């Protein structure tokens, strides 16, 4: 069956010519979405055509037989996808969803899913290519969120597809071989300026980037992505000041604008993003997909898990992490040798196990994985 991406493209080639607001809209208001879209496309042979969810059914159907939904944290009270139900029900293609996750403040919290989103999930499951599960979930917490509504029979936990970008089955060993305990060049995966409860922690990460000449890589929201595109000086003063106070309160307005011109980045291509990350000794921050891209190119990286979503992903994939509540006063470079706890063998074993499950999921839905993806799944047994 011919597959296509039902969601965002892995890169936005027109980004250099677009205003930041429009470019960000086209990638779902978070450039991190490009990471898992890139991964899924690579897993299915690369260069897949894509179309957005709100397209009319005839346009969707012209692209192929199976629409592979590039999913994120759509489960929770924060989003109601009921507006998509009618068009999804009318589709004359099979549907497979990858990367679906739940969003909550902490992992013990029940996730309330709006009726519209539940109906959307049912519409996806009704379009399954087979009797096998057609929803790949980010973790057990997310799967249980569907189970609460009787919708987990068609779901299986595979982690995030970004775990399987690198074809090397011994990736964990490569990561640990690059770790020397005191990295010289550090990049930070920038947070959200309205996460004020994390501002002291964020400022400490920025200080590490500053002291090593590293970068500050912005994914969302719009204001931060504009900072990453060198536009801090043209932001509304109140907005710019909120970004400065969150990231670097010791800098003046002018200093912050100049520093971000040199060191803040936003990427609209996952491939270019990974290539840039290769130069760093360490990557750290609250954005899981920025951390995942670093790990996939063999760079030691650590996620600061601050909600159920990031904690679930880190636990499922054995990604190095600390909980934000445990380092709320900040992190220094001297602390990294203690905080970066990484078991390369456990990471690799778990990765191969999840890869084997993921490959079975794809094949059970009539999708043939790339040869290299199937090969890294071979040594593992679920």
Short mmCIF file of C-alpha atoms in Angstrom, two decimals:
data_model
loop_
_atom_site.label_atom_id
_atom_site.label_comp_id
_atom_site.label_asym_id
_atom_site.label_seq_id
_atom_site.Cartn_x
_atom_site.Cartn_y
_atom_site.Cartn_z
CA UNK A 1 0.00 0.00 0.00
CA UNK A 2 1.19 3.50 -0.82
CA UNK A 3 1.76 5.57 2.33
CA UNK A 4 1.75 9.33 2.82
CA UNK A 5 2.20 11.61 5.83
CA UNK A 6 -1.10 12.87 7.15
CA UNK A 7 0.27 15.85 9.03
CA UNK A 8 3.26 18.15 8.81
CA UNK A 9 6.18 17.79 6.42
CA UNK A 10 9.61 16.98 7.95
CA UNK A 11 10.93 20.35 6.75
CA UNK A 12 9.65 23.71 5.61
CA UNK A 13 11.78 24.61 2.63
CA UNK A 14 10.03 27.97 2.18
CA UNK A 15 10.84 29.09 5.75
CA UNK A 16 13.64 31.54 4.82
CA UNK A 17 11.17 33.57 2.74
CA UNK A 18 8.30 33.51 5.22
CA UNK A 19 7.49 35.70 8.22
CA UNK A 20 8.13 33.76 11.42
CA UNK A 21 4.46 33.72 12.38
CA UNK A 22 3.46 32.05 9.10
CA UNK A 23 6.38 29.61 9.13
CA UNK A 24 5.55 28.51 12.67
CA UNK A 25 1.88 28.02 11.78
CA UNK A 26 2.91 25.67 8.98
CA UNK A 27 4.75 23.38 11.41
CA UNK A 28 2.03 23.30 14.05
CA UNK A 29 3.29 26.15 16.27
CA UNK A 30 6.28 24.13 17.50
CA UNK A 31 9.34 23.31 15.41
CA UNK A 32 9.80 20.18 17.53
CA UNK A 33 7.01 18.64 15.43
CA UNK A 34 9.51 18.44 12.58
CA UNK A 35 11.58 15.93 14.54
CA UNK A 36 9.04 13.12 14.70
CA UNK A 37 7.66 13.90 11.22
CA UNK A 38 11.19 13.49 9.88
CA UNK A 39 11.62 10.24 11.80
CA UNK A 40 8.38 8.71 10.50
CA UNK A 41 9.17 9.70 6.93
CA UNK A 42 12.62 8.10 7.17
CA UNK A 43 11.16 4.93 8.66
CA UNK A 44 8.92 4.53 5.62
CA UNK A 45 11.58 5.16 3.00
CA UNK A 46 11.86 8.96 3.02
CA UNK A 47 10.45 11.63 0.73
CA UNK A 48 6.84 10.84 1.59
CA UNK A 49 4.30 13.33 0.35
CA UNK A 50 2.33 15.10 3.08
CA UNK A 51 -0.98 16.85 3.56
CA UNK A 52 -2.48 18.65 6.55
CA UNK A 53 -5.41 17.31 8.57
CA UNK A 54 -7.91 19.97 7.54
CA UNK A 55 -7.61 19.11 3.81
CA UNK A 56 -10.76 17.94 2.07
CA UNK A 57 -11.10 14.13 1.71
CA UNK A 58 -10.66 14.05 -2.10
CA UNK A 59 -7.30 15.84 -1.80
CA UNK A 60 -6.19 13.43 0.92
CA UNK A 61 -7.26 10.35 -1.04
CA UNK A 62 -5.20 11.35 -4.07
CA UNK A 63 -1.97 10.93 -2.09
CA UNK A 64 -2.19 7.19 -1.45
CA UNK A 65 -3.78 4.28 0.36
CA UNK A 66 -2.61 4.78 3.97
CA UNK A 67 -2.41 8.10 5.73
CA UNK A 68 0.23 7.97 8.48
CA UNK A 69 -0.84 10.45 11.11
CA UNK A 70 2.05 12.32 12.71
CA UNK A 71 0.71 12.65 16.24
CA UNK A 72 1.80 14.46 19.39
CA UNK A 73 0.26 15.28 22.79
CA UNK A 74 -3.32 15.50 21.53
CA UNK A 75 -4.86 13.73 24.54
CA UNK A 76 -6.00 16.12 27.24
CA UNK A 77 -8.40 18.89 28.11
CA UNK A 78 -6.17 21.40 26.31
CA UNK A 79 -7.40 20.37 22.85
CA UNK A 80 -10.72 19.28 21.31
CA UNK A 81 -10.34 17.74 17.85
CA UNK A 82 -14.03 17.26 17.26
CA UNK A 83 -13.92 19.63 14.29
CA UNK A 84 -11.98 16.94 12.36
CA UNK A 85 -14.36 14.07 12.99
CA UNK A 86 -16.68 14.56 10.01
CA UNK A 87 -13.88 14.82 7.43
CA UNK A 88 -11.99 11.86 8.95
CA UNK A 89 -15.12 9.70 8.84
CA UNK A 90 -15.60 10.52 5.16
CA UNK A 91 -12.07 9.48 4.20
CA UNK A 92 -11.69 6.56 1.81
CA UNK A 93 -8.16 5.69 2.96
CA UNK A 94 -6.74 3.61 5.78
CA UNK A 95 -5.26 5.45 8.79
CA UNK A 96 -2.32 4.67 11.07
CA UNK A 97 -1.33 7.00 13.92
CA UNK A 98 2.20 7.24 15.34
CA UNK A 99 3.39 9.12 18.44
CA UNK A 100 0.12 9.83 20.26
CA UNK A 101 0.56 11.11 23.80
CA UNK A 102 -1.32 12.52 26.76
CA UNK A 103 -0.68 15.85 28.45
CA UNK A 104 -1.00 16.41 32.20
CA UNK A 105 0.79 18.18 34.99
CA UNK A 106 2.04 14.93 36.53
CA UNK A 107 1.89 11.21 35.79
CA UNK A 108 -0.58 10.39 38.59
CA UNK A 109 -3.21 12.73 37.20
CA UNK A 110 -6.21 11.43 35.24
CA UNK A 111 -6.36 12.88 31.76
CA UNK A 112 -9.74 14.28 30.77
CA UNK A 113 -10.26 13.87 27.03
CA UNK A 114 -13.01 15.95 25.38
CA UNK A 115 -15.79 14.08 23.59
CA UNK A 116 -14.73 15.56 20.25
CA UNK A 117 -11.23 14.11 20.60
CA UNK A 118 -12.64 10.72 21.65
CA UNK A 119 -14.80 10.68 18.52
CA UNK A 120 -11.71 11.59 16.46
CA UNK A 121 -9.81 8.65 17.98
CA UNK A 122 -12.71 6.34 17.11
CA UNK A 123 -12.70 7.63 13.54
CA UNK A 124 -8.99 6.78 13.25
CA UNK A 125 -9.51 3.33 14.71
CA UNK A 126 -12.44 2.70 12.36
CA UNK A 127 -10.05 3.30 9.44
CA UNK A 128 -7.49 0.74 10.60
CA UNK A 129 -5.81 -1.25 7.80
CA UNK A 130 -6.21 -4.49 9.80
CA UNK A 131 -7.50 -5.96 13.03
CA UNK A 132 -4.19 -5.08 14.70
CA UNK A 133 -3.63 -1.88 16.69
CA UNK A 134 -3.26 1.18 14.46
CA UNK A 135 -2.27 3.70 17.15
CA UNK A 136 1.35 3.81 18.38
CA UNK A 137 1.49 5.52 21.78
CA UNK A 138 4.33 7.43 23.40
CA UNK A 139 4.13 5.56 26.68
CA UNK A 140 2.08 3.56 29.17
CA UNK A 141 0.60 6.68 30.78
CA UNK A 142 -0.81 7.70 27.41
CA UNK A 143 -2.11 4.20 26.69
CA UNK A 144 -3.88 4.15 30.08
CA UNK A 145 -5.48 7.48 29.24
CA UNK A 146 -7.19 5.78 26.29
CA UNK A 147 -7.95 2.69 28.36
CA UNK A 148 -9.96 4.86 30.75
CA UNK A 149 -12.36 5.49 27.85
CA UNK A 150 -12.34 1.94 26.49
CA UNK A 151 -10.17 2.86 23.48
CA UNK A 152 -6.89 1.08 24.24
CA UNK A 153 -7.50 -2.18 22.34
CA UNK A 154 -6.19 -0.60 19.14
CA UNK A 155 -3.15 1.00 20.83
CA UNK A 156 0.41 -0.16 21.50
CA UNK A 157 3.33 1.59 23.24
CA UNK A 158 6.36 2.23 21.00
CA UNK A 159 7.85 5.45 22.42
CA UNK A 160 8.56 8.42 20.18
CA UNK A 161 9.66 7.66 16.59
CA UNK A 162 12.63 10.01 17.09
CA UNK A 163 14.26 7.18 19.07
CA UNK A 164 14.85 5.33 15.81
CA UNK A 165 16.44 7.94 13.54
CA UNK A 166 19.98 6.61 13.89
CA UNK A 167 20.48 3.15 12.30
CA UNK A 168 23.27 2.11 14.70
CA UNK A 169 22.07 -0.57 17.17
CA UNK A 170 24.91 0.47 19.50
CA UNK A 171 23.97 4.17 19.65
CA UNK A 172 24.07 4.26 23.45
CA UNK A 173 27.72 3.24 23.49
CA UNK A 174 28.58 6.02 21.02
CA UNK A 175 26.84 8.55 23.26
CA UNK A 176 28.67 7.45 26.39
CA UNK A 177 32.01 7.40 24.55
CA UNK A 178 31.60 11.13 23.85
CA UNK A 179 30.93 11.98 27.47
CA UNK A 180 33.92 13.36 29.37
CA UNK A 181 32.19 14.70 32.48
CA UNK A 182 32.79 18.38 31.81
CA UNK A 183 31.53 19.45 28.37
CA UNK A 184 33.20 22.43 26.74
CA UNK A 185 30.39 23.47 24.38
CA UNK A 186 26.77 23.30 25.57
CA UNK A 187 23.49 23.93 23.76
CA UNK A 188 20.21 24.56 25.55
CA UNK A 189 16.78 23.53 24.32
CA UNK A 190 14.92 26.73 25.15
CA UNK A 191 11.70 26.69 27.14
CA UNK A 192 8.63 28.92 27.13
CA UNK A 193 8.90 32.41 28.59
CA UNK A 194 5.54 31.98 30.33
CA UNK A 195 6.85 28.98 32.28
CA UNK A 196 7.83 31.44 34.99
CA UNK A 197 8.04 28.69 37.63
CA UNK A 198 11.05 27.40 35.68
CA UNK A 199 12.71 30.78 35.14
CA UNK A 200 15.49 30.31 37.70
CA UNK A 201 16.32 26.92 36.21
CA UNK A 202 16.21 28.25 32.65
CA UNK A 203 18.53 31.12 33.52
CA UNK A 204 21.06 28.66 34.95
CA UNK A 205 21.02 26.69 31.69
CA UNK A 206 21.53 29.86 29.69
CA UNK A 207 24.49 30.74 31.91
CA UNK A 208 26.07 27.41 30.94
CA UNK A 209 25.51 28.15 27.27
CA UNK A 210 26.99 31.62 27.72
CA UNK A 211 30.06 30.40 29.61
CA UNK A 212 30.85 27.84 26.89
CA UNK A 213 29.91 29.93 23.85
CA UNK A 214 27.02 27.58 23.15
CA UNK A 215 23.58 28.04 21.59
CA UNK A 216 20.01 28.57 22.72
CA UNK A 217 17.68 26.61 20.43
CA UNK A 218 14.08 27.82 20.38
CA UNK A 219 11.07 25.68 19.37
CA UNK A 220 8.02 27.60 20.61
CA UNK A 221 6.05 29.79 21.23
CA UNK A 222 6.14 32.41 18.49
CA UNK A 223 8.02 34.96 20.59
CA UNK A 224 10.83 32.54 21.39
CA UNK A 225 11.07 31.31 17.79
CA UNK A 226 11.40 34.93 16.72
CA UNK A 227 14.24 35.27 19.24
CA UNK A 228 15.80 32.21 17.60
CA UNK A 229 15.56 33.88 14.19
CA UNK A 230 17.40 37.01 15.32
CA UNK A 231 14.27 39.10 15.81
CA UNK A 232 14.52 39.89 19.53
CA UNK A 233 15.22 43.54 18.75
CA UNK A 234 11.98 43.90 16.80
CA UNK A 235 9.69 42.32 19.37
CA UNK A 236 7.25 44.42 21.34
CA UNK A 237 9.21 45.69 24.35
CA UNK A 238 7.01 43.94 26.91
CA UNK A 239 7.29 40.62 25.06
CA UNK A 240 11.05 40.95 24.57
CA UNK A 241 11.45 41.78 28.24
CA UNK A 242 9.51 38.66 29.26
CA UNK A 243 11.86 36.53 27.14
CA UNK A 244 14.92 38.27 28.58
CA UNK A 245 13.69 37.96 32.18
CA UNK A 246 13.04 34.26 31.67
CA UNK A 247 16.30 33.37 29.94
CA UNK A 248 18.92 35.94 30.96
CA UNK A 249 17.73 38.44 33.58
CA UNK A 250 21.27 39.66 34.21
CA UNK A 251 21.53 41.01 30.66
CA UNK A 252 20.33 44.41 29.54
CA UNK A 253 17.89 44.67 26.64
CA UNK A 254 20.73 45.49 24.26
CA UNK A 255 22.96 42.70 25.57
CA UNK A 256 20.15 40.17 25.24
CA UNK A 257 19.39 41.22 21.68
CA UNK A 258 23.07 40.99 20.71
CA UNK A 259 23.58 37.65 22.43
CA UNK A 260 20.54 36.09 20.75
CA UNK A 261 21.73 37.38 17.37
CA UNK A 262 24.88 35.30 17.84
CA UNK A 263 23.64 32.30 19.81
CA UNK A 264 19.87 31.80 19.53
CA UNK A 265 18.65 29.44 16.81
CA UNK A 266 15.37 28.15 15.39
CA UNK A 267 15.29 25.38 12.80
CA UNK A 268 12.67 24.54 10.18
CA UNK A 269 14.42 21.37 9.02
CA UNK A 270 15.04 18.41 11.32
CA UNK A 271 18.02 17.30 9.22
CA UNK A 272 19.75 20.69 9.42
CA UNK A 273 18.93 20.84 13.13
CA UNK A 274 20.66 17.52 13.80
CA UNK A 275 23.64 18.50 11.68
CA UNK A 276 24.05 21.66 13.78
CA UNK A 277 23.86 19.69 17.03
CA UNK A 278 26.79 17.45 16.05
CA UNK A 279 29.27 20.16 17.06
CA UNK A 280 28.21 20.30 20.71
CA UNK A 281 29.54 18.33 23.66
CA UNK A 282 26.25 18.37 25.55
CA UNK A 283 22.62 19.41 25.06
CA UNK A 284 20.24 20.10 27.94
CA UNK A 285 16.81 21.60 28.47
CA UNK A 286 13.08 21.15 28.85
CA UNK A 287 12.33 20.31 25.20
CA UNK A 288 12.31 16.55 24.68
CA UNK A 289 12.58 16.63 20.89
CA UNK A 290 15.64 18.86 20.92
CA UNK A 291 17.23 16.38 23.33
CA UNK A 292 16.20 13.42 21.15
CA UNK A 293 17.77 14.91 18.02
CA UNK A 294 21.04 15.40 19.90
CA UNK A 295 21.06 11.80 21.13
CA UNK A 296 20.39 10.54 17.61
CA UNK A 297 23.63 12.13 16.36
CA UNK A 298 25.55 10.65 19.28
CA UNK A 299 25.72 13.80 21.42
CA UNK A 300 25.22 13.34 25.19
CA UNK A 301 21.99 15.09 26.17
CA UNK A 302 19.68 15.38 29.17
CA UNK A 303 16.04 16.36 29.36
CA UNK A 304 14.73 18.43 32.25
CA UNK A 305 11.34 16.71 32.65
CA UNK A 306 8.75 19.21 33.82
CA UNK A 307 5.39 17.53 33.09
CA UNK A 308 3.83 14.11 32.51
CA UNK A 309 4.57 14.22 28.78
CA UNK A 310 8.33 14.71 29.04
CA UNK A 311 8.64 12.36 32.02
CA UNK A 312 6.69 9.62 30.23
CA UNK A 313 8.83 9.87 27.12
CA UNK A 314 12.07 9.81 29.10
CA UNK A 315 10.96 6.80 31.15
CA UNK A 316 9.69 4.86 28.13
CA UNK A 317 12.85 5.41 26.07
CA UNK A 318 15.39 5.49 28.94
CA UNK A 319 16.46 8.99 27.96
CA UNK A 320 18.81 10.70 30.47
CA UNK A 321 16.77 13.14 32.51
CA UNK A 322 16.26 14.98 35.76
CA UNK A 323 12.95 16.21 37.10
CA UNK A 324 12.57 19.97 37.12
CA UNK A 325 11.32 19.95 40.70
CA UNK A 326 14.63 18.42 41.84
CA UNK A 327 16.79 21.12 40.20
CA UNK A 328 14.49 24.12 40.55
CA UNK A 329 17.32 26.23 42.01
CA UNK A 330 19.36 25.72 38.86
CA UNK A 331 22.05 23.56 37.27
CA UNK A 332 25.73 24.36 36.94
CA UNK A 333 28.30 22.75 34.67
CA UNK A 334 29.99 21.17 37.70
CA UNK A 335 26.74 19.36 38.50
CA UNK A 336 26.45 17.66 35.12
CA UNK A 337 28.79 14.77 35.93
CA UNK A 338 26.43 13.83 38.79
CA UNK A 339 23.15 14.54 37.04
CA UNK A 340 23.89 12.89 33.70
CA UNK A 341 23.09 9.29 34.56
CA UNK A 342 23.19 7.18 31.42
CA UNK A 343 23.28 3.40 31.15
CA UNK A 344 24.30 2.79 27.54
CA UNK A 345 23.58 -0.95 27.62
CA UNK A 346 20.11 -0.47 29.11
CA UNK A 347 19.38 2.30 26.58
CA UNK A 348 20.43 0.13 23.63
CA UNK A 349 18.58 -2.96 24.84
CA UNK A 350 15.39 -0.99 25.43
CA UNK A 351 15.77 0.79 22.09
CA UNK A 352 16.03 -2.47 20.18
CA UNK A 353 13.04 -3.89 22.03
CA UNK A 354 10.91 -0.86 21.17
CA UNK A 355 12.20 -0.93 17.59
CA UNK A 356 11.10 -4.55 17.22
CA UNK A 357 7.64 -3.67 18.54
CA UNK A 358 7.47 -0.64 16.24
CA UNK A 359 8.45 -2.69 13.17
CA UNK A 360 5.77 -5.26 13.99
CA UNK A 361 3.27 -2.44 14.36
CA UNK A 362 4.15 -1.02 10.94
CA UNK A 363 4.01 -4.39 9.20
CA UNK A 364 0.74 -5.37 10.84
CA UNK A 365 -0.73 -2.23 9.26
CA UNK A 366 0.56 -3.00 5.78
CA UNK A 367 3.52 -0.60 5.99
CA UNK A 368 6.99 -1.83 5.10
CA UNK A 369 9.73 -0.29 7.26
CA UNK A 370 13.02 0.86 5.77
CA UNK A 371 15.57 -1.96 5.62
CA UNK A 372 17.87 -0.29 8.15
CA UNK A 373 15.01 0.12 10.65
CA UNK A 374 14.09 -3.54 10.35
CA UNK A 375 17.74 -4.50 10.83
CA UNK A 376 18.17 -2.70 14.17
CA UNK A 377 15.04 -4.46 15.39
CA UNK A 378 16.41 -7.90 14.54
CA UNK A 379 18.54 -8.49 17.66
CA UNK A 380 15.67 -7.72 20.03
CA UNK A 381 12.83 -9.90 21.24
CA UNK A 382 9.82 -8.28 22.91
#
